[in-house]
Coordinates of C-alpha atoms and ligand atoms in Angstrom, one line a residue:
M277 CA -14.9 82.3 4.2
S278 CA -11.7 80.4 4.4
T279 CA -10.9 78.0 7.2
A280 CA -7.4 78.3 8.5
D281 CA -7.0 77.4 12.1
I282 CA -3.7 77.8 14.0
F283 CA -2.7 75.3 16.7
L284 CA 0.5 76.4 18.5
G285 CA 2.3 75.9 21.8
I286 CA 2.1 78.7 24.4
Q287 CA 5.0 77.6 26.6
W288 CA 8.6 76.7 25.7
G289 CA 7.8 74.0 23.2
D290 CA 7.2 70.3 23.9
E291 CA 3.6 71.0 24.9
G292 CA 2.4 67.9 23.1
K293 CA 1.4 69.7 19.9
G294 CA 2.1 66.6 17.7
R295 CA -0.5 64.4 19.4
V296 CA -3.1 67.2 19.5
V297 CA -2.6 68.1 15.8
D298 CA -2.7 64.4 14.9
S299 CA -6.1 64.0 16.6
Y300 CA -7.6 67.1 14.8
A301 CA -5.9 66.6 11.4
A302 CA -8.5 64.2 10.1
D303 CA -10.9 67.1 9.9
Y304 CA -8.6 69.1 7.6
D305 CA -7.5 69.0 4.0
I306 CA -4.0 70.4 4.6
V307 CA -1.7 70.5 7.7
A308 CA 0.9 73.2 7.3
R309 CA 4.1 74.0 9.2
F310 CA 5.0 77.7 9.1
G311 CA 8.3 78.1 10.9
G312 CA 11.3 76.5 12.5
G313 CA 13.0 73.4 11.1
D314 CA 14.2 70.0 12.4
N315 CA 14.9 71.6 15.8
A316 CA 11.3 70.6 16.4
G317 CA 10.4 67.1 17.6
H318 CA 6.8 66.2 17.4
T319 CA 6.1 62.8 18.9
L320 CA 3.1 60.7 17.7
V321 CA 2.0 57.4 19.2
V322 CA -0.5 55.4 17.2
G323 CA -1.1 51.9 18.5
A324 CA 2.3 50.2 18.7
Q325 CA 3.9 52.9 16.5
K326 CA 5.8 55.8 18.0
L327 CA 7.5 58.2 15.7
A328 CA 9.2 61.5 16.1
L329 CA 8.6 64.0 13.3
R330 CA 10.9 66.9 12.9
I331 CA 9.9 68.8 9.8
V332 CA 6.9 67.0 8.3
P333 CA 3.7 68.2 9.8
S334 CA 2.0 66.0 12.4
G335 CA -1.1 65.3 10.3
V336 CA 1.0 62.8 8.2
L337 CA -0.4 59.7 9.9
Q338 CA -4.0 60.7 9.0
E339 CA -4.9 59.7 5.5
R340 CA -7.0 62.8 4.5
P341 CA -4.7 65.8 4.7
Q342 CA -1.9 67.0 2.4
L343 CA 1.2 68.1 4.3
F344 CA 2.7 71.5 3.6
I345 CA 6.1 72.8 4.8
G346 CA 5.7 76.6 4.5
G347 CA 8.0 79.3 3.3
G348 CA 8.9 80.4 6.8
T349 CA 10.7 77.2 7.6
V350 CA 14.4 76.2 7.2
I351 CA 15.1 72.6 6.2
G352 CA 18.2 70.4 6.0
L353 CA 18.0 68.1 3.0
G354 CA 19.6 65.0 4.6
G355 CA 17.2 65.2 7.6
L356 CA 14.2 65.7 5.3
I357 CA 15.0 62.7 3.1
A358 CA 15.6 60.5 6.2
E359 CA 12.1 61.6 7.5
L360 CA 10.5 60.9 4.1
D361 CA 12.2 57.4 4.0
M362 CA 11.1 56.7 7.6
L363 CA 7.5 57.6 6.7
A364 CA 7.6 55.6 3.4
A365 CA 8.8 52.6 5.3
L366 CA 5.6 52.9 7.5
G367 CA 3.5 52.8 4.3
V368 CA 2.8 56.6 4.2
D369 CA 2.2 58.1 0.8
T370 CA 4.9 60.8 0.9
S371 CA 3.8 62.4 -2.4
R372 CA 1.3 64.2 -0.2
I373 CA 4.2 66.2 1.3
K374 CA 4.8 69.6 -0.4
I375 CA 7.5 72.1 0.3
S376 CA 7.3 75.8 -0.4
D377 CA 9.8 77.1 -2.9
R378 CA 10.3 80.1 -0.5
A379 CA 11.6 77.8 2.4
H380 CA 15.3 78.1 3.0
V381 CA 17.8 75.3 3.0
V382 CA 20.0 74.4 6.0
F383 CA 23.5 73.3 5.0
S384 CA 26.3 71.6 6.9
Y385 CA 28.0 75.0 7.3
H386 CA 25.0 76.3 9.2
A387 CA 25.3 73.4 11.8
A388 CA 29.1 74.1 12.0
R389 CA 28.4 77.8 12.7
D390 CA 25.7 76.9 15.3
A391 CA 28.3 74.7 17.2
A392 CA 31.0 77.3 16.9
S393 CA 28.8 80.1 18.2
E394 CA 27.6 78.0 21.2
T395 CA 31.3 77.2 22.0
A396 CA 32.2 80.9 21.7
R397 CA 29.4 81.8 24.2
G398 CA 31.0 79.5 26.8
A399 CA 29.0 79.5 30.0
A400 CA 26.4 81.8 28.4
A401 CA 25.6 79.2 25.7
L402 CA 21.9 79.1 24.6
G403 CA 21.7 75.3 24.6
T404 CA 20.5 75.2 20.9
T405 CA 19.6 72.0 19.3
G406 CA 22.7 72.3 17.2
R407 CA 20.8 71.9 13.9
G408 CA 22.0 75.1 12.3
I409 CA 18.6 76.8 12.7
G410 CA 19.9 80.2 13.9
P411 CA 22.6 80.5 11.2
A412 CA 20.2 79.6 8.5
Y413 CA 17.7 82.3 9.6
T414 CA 20.7 84.7 9.9
D415 CA 21.6 84.0 6.3
K416 CA 18.0 84.5 5.3
A417 CA 17.9 88.0 7.0
A418 CA 21.3 88.8 5.5
R419 CA 19.9 88.0 2.1
V420 CA 22.5 85.3 1.3
G421 CA 20.3 82.3 2.1
I422 CA 19.5 79.6 -0.5
T423 CA 15.8 78.8 -1.0
F424 CA 14.2 75.7 -2.4
A425 CA 13.5 77.6 -5.6
D426 CA 17.3 78.2 -5.9
L427 CA 17.9 74.4 -5.9
R428 CA 16.4 74.3 -9.4
D429 CA 19.1 76.4 -10.8
L430 CA 22.4 74.6 -10.5
G431 CA 24.6 77.5 -11.7
L432 CA 23.0 79.9 -9.2
L433 CA 23.3 77.2 -6.4
A434 CA 27.0 76.7 -7.1
A435 CA 27.7 80.4 -7.1
R436 CA 25.8 81.0 -3.8
L437 CA 27.4 78.0 -2.1
R438 CA 30.9 79.2 -3.1
S439 CA 30.2 82.7 -1.9
N440 CA 28.7 81.5 1.4
A441 CA 31.1 78.7 2.2
G442 CA 34.3 79.7 0.4
D443 CA 36.5 76.8 -0.5
A444 CA 34.1 74.3 1.2
G445 CA 31.4 75.4 -1.3
D446 CA 32.3 72.8 -3.9
A447 CA 32.2 70.0 -1.4
V448 CA 28.8 71.2 -0.1
L449 CA 27.6 71.3 -3.7
A450 CA 28.9 67.8 -4.3
A451 CA 27.0 66.6 -1.2
T452 CA 23.9 68.4 -2.3
L453 CA 23.5 67.3 -5.9
P454 CA 22.6 63.7 -5.3
L455 CA 19.9 64.7 -2.9
L456 CA 18.1 67.0 -5.4
P457 CA 16.1 64.3 -7.3
R458 CA 14.6 63.2 -3.9
V459 CA 13.7 66.7 -2.8
L460 CA 12.6 68.7 -5.9
P461 CA 9.5 66.7 -6.7
H462 CA 8.0 67.9 -3.4
V463 CA 8.7 71.6 -4.1
V464 CA 5.7 73.8 -5.1
D465 CA 5.0 77.5 -5.5
G466 CA 4.1 77.9 -1.9
V467 CA 2.0 81.1 -2.3
S468 CA -0.2 79.7 -5.1
Y469 CA -0.5 76.4 -3.2
V470 CA -1.9 77.9 0.0
H471 CA -4.1 80.5 -1.7
E472 CA -5.6 78.2 -4.2
A473 CA -6.5 75.8 -1.4
L474 CA -8.1 78.6 0.7
E475 CA -10.0 79.9 -2.3
A476 CA -11.3 76.4 -3.1
G477 CA -12.7 76.3 0.5
K478 CA -10.1 73.7 1.7
R479 CA -9.7 73.5 5.5
V480 CA -6.1 74.2 6.6
L481 CA -4.7 73.4 10.0
I482 CA -1.6 75.5 10.7
E483 CA 0.8 73.8 13.1
G484 CA 3.2 75.8 15.3
A485 CA 6.7 74.6 16.2
Q486 CA 8.6 75.3 19.4
G487 CA 6.5 77.5 21.6
T488 CA 5.5 81.1 22.2
L489 CA 8.1 81.8 24.8
L490 CA 10.8 80.8 22.3
D491 CA 9.7 83.4 19.8
V492 CA 12.6 85.5 18.5
G493 CA 10.9 88.8 19.1
Y494 CA 8.7 88.2 22.2
G495 CA 10.2 85.1 24.0
T496 CA 12.9 85.1 26.6
Y497 CA 15.5 86.7 24.3
P498 CA 18.3 85.8 23.7
F499 CA 17.3 82.4 25.0
V500 CA 15.0 81.8 22.1
T501 CA 14.9 80.1 18.7
S502 CA 15.5 82.2 15.6
S503 CA 12.0 82.3 14.1
H504 CA 8.6 83.8 15.0
T505 CA 6.7 81.0 16.7
I506 CA 3.6 83.1 17.6
A507 CA 0.4 83.4 15.6
G508 CA 1.7 86.3 13.6
G509 CA 4.5 84.1 12.4
A510 CA 1.9 81.8 10.8
C511 CA 0.9 84.7 8.5
T512 CA 4.4 85.6 7.5
G513 CA 5.5 82.0 7.4
L514 CA 2.7 81.0 4.9
G515 CA 2.2 84.2 3.1
I516 CA -1.4 84.7 4.2
G517 CA -3.1 87.7 5.8
P518 CA -4.5 87.8 9.3
T519 CA -8.0 87.8 7.9
A520 CA -7.5 84.3 6.7
I521 CA -7.2 83.0 10.2
R522 CA -10.4 81.7 11.9
R523 CA -9.3 80.1 15.2
V524 CA -6.0 80.3 17.2
V525 CA -5.8 77.3 19.6
G526 CA -3.2 77.5 22.2
I527 CA -1.7 74.2 23.5
A528 CA -0.4 74.2 27.0
K529 CA 1.0 71.4 29.1
A530 CA -0.6 71.1 32.6
Y531 CA 2.8 72.0 34.0
C532 CA 5.8 73.6 32.4
T533 CA 9.1 72.4 30.9
R534 CA 12.0 74.0 29.1
V535 CA 14.9 72.5 27.3
G536 CA 18.1 74.6 26.9
A537 CA 19.1 77.6 28.9
G538 CA 17.2 80.8 29.9
P539 CA 14.7 82.1 32.3
F540 CA 12.1 79.7 33.8
P541 CA 10.6 81.3 36.9
S542 CA 8.4 78.3 37.9
E543 CA 11.2 75.7 37.6
L544 CA 11.4 73.1 40.4
H545 CA 14.9 72.1 41.4
D546 CA 13.6 69.5 43.8
A547 CA 12.2 65.9 43.9
T548 CA 8.9 67.2 42.5
G549 CA 10.7 68.4 39.4
D550 CA 12.4 65.1 39.1
A551 CA 9.1 63.3 39.5
L552 CA 7.5 65.3 36.7
R553 CA 10.4 64.6 34.4
T554 CA 10.1 60.8 35.0
A555 CA 6.3 60.7 34.9
G556 CA 6.1 62.9 31.8
A557 CA 9.1 61.3 30.0
E558 CA 10.5 64.8 29.7
F559 CA 13.6 64.2 27.6
G560 CA 14.2 66.1 24.4
T561 CA 12.9 64.5 21.2
V562 CA 15.7 65.9 19.1
T563 CA 18.6 66.0 21.5
G564 CA 17.6 63.6 24.3
R565 CA 18.4 66.3 26.9
P566 CA 16.5 66.1 30.2
R567 CA 13.9 68.9 30.2
R568 CA 13.8 71.3 33.1
C569 CA 10.4 70.9 34.8
G570 CA 8.2 73.2 36.9
W571 CA 4.6 74.3 37.8
F572 CA 2.1 75.8 35.4
D573 CA 2.9 79.5 35.1
A574 CA -0.3 81.6 34.7
V575 CA 1.7 84.8 34.3
A576 CA 3.5 83.3 31.3
A577 CA 0.3 81.8 30.0
R578 CA -1.5 85.2 30.1
Y579 CA 1.4 86.8 28.2
A580 CA 1.1 84.0 25.6
V581 CA -2.7 84.4 25.3
R582 CA -2.1 88.1 24.4
L583 CA 0.7 87.5 22.0
N584 CA -1.3 85.0 20.0
G585 CA -4.9 86.3 20.3
L586 CA -6.0 82.8 21.4
T587 CA -9.6 81.9 20.8
S588 CA -9.4 78.6 22.8
A589 CA -6.9 76.2 24.4
V590 CA -6.1 72.6 24.8
I591 CA -4.4 71.3 28.0
T592 CA -2.0 68.3 27.6
K593 CA -0.4 65.7 29.8
L594 CA -2.8 66.2 32.8
D595 CA -2.3 62.5 33.5
V596 CA 1.3 63.2 34.4
L597 CA 0.2 65.0 37.6
S598 CA -1.6 61.9 38.9
G599 CA -0.1 60.8 42.2
L600 CA 1.2 64.3 43.4
E601 CA -0.2 65.2 46.8
K602 CA -0.3 69.0 46.1
I603 CA -0.1 70.9 42.8
A604 CA 0.7 74.6 42.3
I605 CA 0.0 77.2 39.7
V606 CA 2.2 80.2 39.7
S607 CA -0.4 82.9 39.8
G608 CA 1.7 86.1 40.1
Y609 CA 5.2 87.6 40.0
R610 CA 6.5 90.2 42.5
L611 CA 9.6 92.3 42.7
G612 CA 9.5 93.5 46.3
E613 CA 6.2 95.2 46.8
R614 CA 5.5 95.5 43.1
E615 CA 3.4 93.1 41.1
V616 CA 5.1 92.5 37.7
G617 CA 4.4 90.6 34.6
F618 CA 6.2 88.1 32.4
E619 CA 8.5 90.9 31.1
A620 CA 10.3 90.6 34.5
A621 CA 10.9 86.8 34.2
A622 CA 14.7 87.2 34.0
Q623 CA 14.9 89.8 36.9
P624 CA 17.0 88.7 39.9
G625 CA 15.0 88.6 43.1
L626 CA 11.7 87.7 41.3
Q627 CA 9.3 86.3 43.9
L628 CA 6.5 83.9 42.9
E629 CA 2.9 83.7 44.2
C630 CA 1.5 80.3 44.1
Q631 CA -2.0 78.9 44.3
W632 CA -2.2 75.3 45.7
F633 CA -4.5 72.5 44.8
D634 CA -5.1 69.0 46.1
G635 CA -3.8 66.3 43.9
W636 CA -5.4 63.0 42.9
D637 CA -4.3 59.4 42.6
D638 CA -6.8 58.2 40.0
D639 CA -5.7 56.8 36.6
L640 CA -7.1 59.2 34.1
S641 CA -6.5 57.2 31.0
A642 CA -10.1 56.0 30.5
V643 CA -11.6 59.5 30.9
R644 CA -13.1 60.8 27.6
K645 CA -15.1 63.9 28.8
I646 CA -13.8 66.7 30.9
A647 CA -17.0 66.4 33.0
D648 CA -15.9 62.8 34.0
L649 CA -12.6 63.9 35.6
P650 CA -12.1 63.2 39.3
K651 CA -13.1 66.2 41.4
P652 CA -9.6 67.5 42.3
A653 CA -8.4 67.1 38.7
A654 CA -11.6 69.0 37.5
R655 CA -10.9 71.8 40.0
Y656 CA -7.3 72.0 38.7
V657 CA -8.4 72.1 35.1
A658 CA -11.0 74.8 35.9
A659 CA -8.2 76.9 37.5
L660 CA -6.1 76.5 34.4
Q661 CA -9.0 77.6 32.3
R662 CA -9.6 80.7 34.5
A663 CA -5.8 81.5 34.2
L664 CA -6.0 81.3 30.4
G665 CA -9.2 83.2 30.2
V666 CA -10.3 81.4 27.0
P667 CA -12.6 78.3 26.5
L668 CA -11.0 74.9 26.7
D669 CA -11.5 72.6 23.7
A670 CA -10.0 69.4 25.2
V671 CA -7.6 67.9 27.7
S672 CA -5.2 65.2 26.7
L673 CA -4.6 62.4 29.1
G674 CA -2.0 60.3 27.5
P675 CA 0.2 59.9 24.4
E676 CA -2.3 57.7 22.6
R677 CA -4.5 59.2 19.8
S678 CA -7.7 58.2 21.7
S679 CA -6.6 59.7 25.1
I680 CA -8.2 63.0 24.7
A681 CA -11.1 64.3 26.8
L682 CA -13.4 66.8 25.0
V683 CA -15.4 69.5 26.7
Ligands
IMP742 P1 17.6 76.4 18.2 O1 16.2 76.5 17.7 O2 18.3 75.1 17.9 O3 18.5 77.6 17.8 O4 17.6 76.4 19.8 C1 17.3 77.6 20.5 C2 16.5 77.3 21.8 O5 15.2 76.8 21.4 C3 17.1 76.2 22.7 O6 16.8 76.5 24.0 C4 16.4 75.0 22.3 O7 16.4 74.0 23.3 C5 15.0 75.5 22.0 N1 14.2 74.7 21.1 C6 14.3 74.7 19.8 N2 13.4 73.8 19.2 C7 12.7 73.3 20.3 C8 11.6 72.4 20.4 O8 11.0 71.9 19.4 N3 11.1 72.2 21.6 C9 11.7 72.7 22.7 N4 12.7 73.6 22.7 C10 13.2 73.9 21.5

């Protein structure tokens, strides 16, 4: 019986997956990313060290696991090398980092196309991270993408770059060649790597990127990223069957944020939204953009529970709510008389039903068991658990590795 457990975000990304994965990673032999690219920003705080990972899985600061960047990802070589260098400078053994030969390469022309398509959209811009993620996945689906396996064949690489980037192809090739000796030693046959590990009884933690509501098929399309961020994406992104998966753990912030444009029914446009942004340091890890902030949305959460088949959940950043007098959960959506679900999130005239809770002033940073939470915080957590309808594994109460309260 293999042990592959998925940990993924069930909101719009930035749920604090990095710190959760970091704290569970010591129990696993491999931590694997299955999708997205360096549009992700996973922040880890260990002692005085704070680092933002973009493509390397969040288990990298634990000594035990190998780190695997799966075939469903798209990776820019310059950013990857910068991240490897940053980790090596911290004393991390980067030879533990493996990249699937099926992953696709993001080139400078993808970033240029990302910027041009955002400009062309004008006021309807998606607010992408500008990293070329969408155009790289477009090329993959159009069957003109360049994989990490292709980087081993310079003749093929040159021909593909010329055909993809025209006259600029030679310059892209010239910029790419010096990077290859740094990258190729990390490239492995991704399918054999994962399956041999599973067959040997290794424990694999599969780490999501972005969040469920940014999934290209089931998120708030077109205001989404270009990959499948949901649990099914872990199977396609790593080349494993659904039967390999044991647990699917959903990570949800105790409130909601979104960076970039698109529907966000529970968004707060008032001083409470500003207070959440300041208390939660809600500014993009990759782009520095202020995140839009709002109440926990139980309608969105139930939608995400279904899409992912969650077996349990982790709540993050509960400490950020300390000091608020009242806290709401959006418990329902209505259009006129009709109760509607998350599919109506973008409908004009959507009305929200809220359930209100008393806040708390206590500092939660010393709490290590959910049972030790102050009463109002415990009531709020119990309501989140009821909204999700799955057992809670833990509640995180701060950015530090140790700030996690277990059930
Ligand atoms: P892209 O992934 O750069 O194409 O951006 C598409 C949308 O996904 C934009 O709204 C981004 O802000 C959002 N997005 C992409 N990656 C992340 C992430 O890691 N956290 C939060 N939002 C993200």
